[in-house]
Short mmCIF file of C-alpha atoms in Angstrom, two decimals:
data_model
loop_
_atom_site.label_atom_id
_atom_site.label_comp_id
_atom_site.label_asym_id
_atom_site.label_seq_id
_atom_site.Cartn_x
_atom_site.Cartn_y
_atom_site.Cartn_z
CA UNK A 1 -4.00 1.30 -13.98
CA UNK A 2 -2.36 -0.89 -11.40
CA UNK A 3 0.87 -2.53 -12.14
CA UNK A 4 0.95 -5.91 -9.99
CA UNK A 5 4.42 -6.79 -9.55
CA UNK A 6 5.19 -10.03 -7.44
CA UNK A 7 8.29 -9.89 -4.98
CA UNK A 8 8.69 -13.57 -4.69
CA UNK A 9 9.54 -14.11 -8.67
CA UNK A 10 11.28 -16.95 -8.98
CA UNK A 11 12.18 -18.92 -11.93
CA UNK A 12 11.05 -23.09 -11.38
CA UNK A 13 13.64 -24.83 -10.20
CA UNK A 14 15.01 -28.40 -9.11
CA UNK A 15 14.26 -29.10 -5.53
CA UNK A 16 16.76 -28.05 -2.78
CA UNK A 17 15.98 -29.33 0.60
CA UNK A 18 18.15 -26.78 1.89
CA UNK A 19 16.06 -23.56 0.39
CA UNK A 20 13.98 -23.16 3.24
CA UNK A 21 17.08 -23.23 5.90
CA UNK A 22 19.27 -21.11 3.92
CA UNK A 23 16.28 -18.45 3.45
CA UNK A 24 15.80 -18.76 7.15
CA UNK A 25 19.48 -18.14 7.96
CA UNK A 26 19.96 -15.36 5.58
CA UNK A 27 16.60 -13.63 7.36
CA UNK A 28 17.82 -14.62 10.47
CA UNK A 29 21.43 -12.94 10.55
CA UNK A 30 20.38 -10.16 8.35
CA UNK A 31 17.26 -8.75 9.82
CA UNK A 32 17.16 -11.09 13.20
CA UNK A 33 13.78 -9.38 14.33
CA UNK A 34 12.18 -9.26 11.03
CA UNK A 35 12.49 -13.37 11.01
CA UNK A 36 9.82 -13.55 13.93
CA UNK A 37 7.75 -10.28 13.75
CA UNK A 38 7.97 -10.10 9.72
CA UNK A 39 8.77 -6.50 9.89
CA UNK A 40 8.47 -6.47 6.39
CA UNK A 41 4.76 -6.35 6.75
CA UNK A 42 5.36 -3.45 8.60
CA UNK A 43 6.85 -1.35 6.21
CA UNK A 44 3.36 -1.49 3.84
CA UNK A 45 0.14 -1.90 4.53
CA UNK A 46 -2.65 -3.80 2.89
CA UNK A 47 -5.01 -3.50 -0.15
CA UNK A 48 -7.35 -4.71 -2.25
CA UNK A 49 -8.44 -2.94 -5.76
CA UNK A 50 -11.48 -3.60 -7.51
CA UNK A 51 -13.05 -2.71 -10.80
CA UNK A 52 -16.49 -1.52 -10.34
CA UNK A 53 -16.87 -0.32 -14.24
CA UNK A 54 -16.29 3.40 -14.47
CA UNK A 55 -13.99 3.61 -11.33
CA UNK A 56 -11.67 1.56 -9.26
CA UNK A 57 -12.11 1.07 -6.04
CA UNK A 58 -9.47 1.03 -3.64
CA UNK A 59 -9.63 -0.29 0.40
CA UNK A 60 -6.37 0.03 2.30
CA UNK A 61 -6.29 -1.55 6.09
CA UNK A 62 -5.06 1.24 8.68
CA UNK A 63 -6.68 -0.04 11.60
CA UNK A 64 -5.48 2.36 14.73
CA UNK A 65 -4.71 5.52 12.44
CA UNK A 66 -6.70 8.88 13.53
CA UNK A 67 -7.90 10.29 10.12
CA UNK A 68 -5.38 13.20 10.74
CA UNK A 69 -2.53 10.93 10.58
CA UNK A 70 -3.63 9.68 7.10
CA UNK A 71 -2.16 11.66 4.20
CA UNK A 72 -3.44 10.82 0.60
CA UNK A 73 -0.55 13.28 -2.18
CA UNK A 74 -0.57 13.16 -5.65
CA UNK A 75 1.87 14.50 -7.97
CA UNK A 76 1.37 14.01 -11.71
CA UNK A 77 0.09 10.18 -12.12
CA UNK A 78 0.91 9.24 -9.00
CA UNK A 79 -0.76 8.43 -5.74
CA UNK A 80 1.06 8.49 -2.30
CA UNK A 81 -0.77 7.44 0.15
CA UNK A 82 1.04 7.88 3.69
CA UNK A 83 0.34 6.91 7.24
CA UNK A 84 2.04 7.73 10.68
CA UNK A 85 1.29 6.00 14.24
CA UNK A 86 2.92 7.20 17.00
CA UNK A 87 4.24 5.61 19.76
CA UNK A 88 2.97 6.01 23.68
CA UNK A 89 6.53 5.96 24.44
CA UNK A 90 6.91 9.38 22.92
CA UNK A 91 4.79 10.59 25.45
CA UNK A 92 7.28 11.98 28.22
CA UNK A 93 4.56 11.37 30.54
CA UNK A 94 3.68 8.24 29.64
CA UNK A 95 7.26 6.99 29.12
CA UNK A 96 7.93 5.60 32.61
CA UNK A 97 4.56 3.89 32.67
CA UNK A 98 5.24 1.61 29.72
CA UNK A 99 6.19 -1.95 30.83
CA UNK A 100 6.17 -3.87 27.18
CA UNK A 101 5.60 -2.35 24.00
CA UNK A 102 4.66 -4.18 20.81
CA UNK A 103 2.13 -3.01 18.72
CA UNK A 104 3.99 -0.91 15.48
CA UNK A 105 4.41 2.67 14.85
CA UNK A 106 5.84 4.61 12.69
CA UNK A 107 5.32 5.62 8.73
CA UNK A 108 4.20 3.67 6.31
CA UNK A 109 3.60 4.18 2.65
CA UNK A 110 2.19 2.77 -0.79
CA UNK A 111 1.95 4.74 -4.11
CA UNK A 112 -0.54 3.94 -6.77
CA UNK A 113 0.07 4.67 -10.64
CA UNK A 114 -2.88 6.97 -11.62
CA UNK A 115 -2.93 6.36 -15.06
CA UNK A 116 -6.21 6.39 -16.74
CA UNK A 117 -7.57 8.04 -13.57
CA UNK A 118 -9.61 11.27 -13.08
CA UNK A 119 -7.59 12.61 -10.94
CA UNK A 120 -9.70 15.59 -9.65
CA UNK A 121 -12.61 13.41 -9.13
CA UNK A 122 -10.86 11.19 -6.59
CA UNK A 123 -12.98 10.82 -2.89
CA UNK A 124 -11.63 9.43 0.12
CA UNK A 125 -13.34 7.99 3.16
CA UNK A 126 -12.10 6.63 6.30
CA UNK A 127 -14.17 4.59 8.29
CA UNK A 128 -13.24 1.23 11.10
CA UNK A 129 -10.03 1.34 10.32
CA UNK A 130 -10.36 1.24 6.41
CA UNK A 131 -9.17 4.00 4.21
CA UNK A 132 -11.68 3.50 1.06
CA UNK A 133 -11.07 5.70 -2.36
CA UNK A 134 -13.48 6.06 -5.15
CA UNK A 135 -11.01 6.27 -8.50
CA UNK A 136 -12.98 7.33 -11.43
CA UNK A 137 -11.51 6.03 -14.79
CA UNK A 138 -10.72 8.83 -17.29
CA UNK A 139 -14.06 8.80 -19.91
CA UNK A 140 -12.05 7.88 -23.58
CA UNK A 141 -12.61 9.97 -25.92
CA UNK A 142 -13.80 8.63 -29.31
CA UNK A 143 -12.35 10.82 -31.92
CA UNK A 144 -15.00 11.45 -34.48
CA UNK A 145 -15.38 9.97 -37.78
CA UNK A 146 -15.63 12.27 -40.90
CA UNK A 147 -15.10 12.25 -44.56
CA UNK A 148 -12.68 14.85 -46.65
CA UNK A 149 -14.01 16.33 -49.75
CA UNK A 150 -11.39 16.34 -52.52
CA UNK A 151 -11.13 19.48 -54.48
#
């Protein structure tokens, strides 16, 4: 049902004392604020998938979202799952108030491959800042057995 795919895929290699300074550098001049705040983990947020037998269960972290700013879309054998935060900033009466802002905002969004899910059995629940979903697997169907008379 859920493809794992790992980012960091790299092939063994001889040791190079320099790796770690060169991936440093190469984070540093191309994203320079994503070196310190690891804006990457911004872009996605976190889960963990289970199997519980006859469903999957799935618990995302969204700690801070209202439930109306949680979206959950799918289209054929797919799952989106969306999330927006806004900002206090956006608030025009707000905006000259704010001294320092740092906490994150903005969208952020996983998909899920829904194969081998019942997809119209899905529930959703949204509770301390956890976004839980109850993903029924798809019962198989056993084709029967039988036996053909020759004539």
């Amino acid at each position: 049902m859920f493809e794992v795919i790992s980012r960091k895929n790299h092939p063994v290699s001889a040791y190079n004392p320099f790796r770690e300074m060169e991936e440093f550098e190469r984070n540093f001049f191309g994203n320079p604020i994503g070196a310190f705040f690891g804006s990457k983990d911004l872009a996605e947020f976190k889960t963990d998938v289970t199997d519980e037998g006859d469903y999957y269960l799935l618990e995302a972290d969204l700690p801070g979202f209202d439930k109306k700013d949680i979206h959950l879309d799918i289209n054929g054998d797919t799952l989106t799952v969306s999330a927006e935060r806004h900002s206090k900033v956006e608030d025009k009466d707000k905006k000259d108030k704010v001294l320092r802002v740092e906490r994150s905002y903005g969208s952020y969004t996983r998909t899920f491959d829904l194969t081998g899910i019942d997809a119209n059995d899905i529930s959703a629940k949204y509770e301390n800042g956890v976004l839980t979903l109850r993903l029924p697997k798809k019962l198989e169907i056993v084709p029967e057995s039988r036996r053909l008379e020759i004539e």
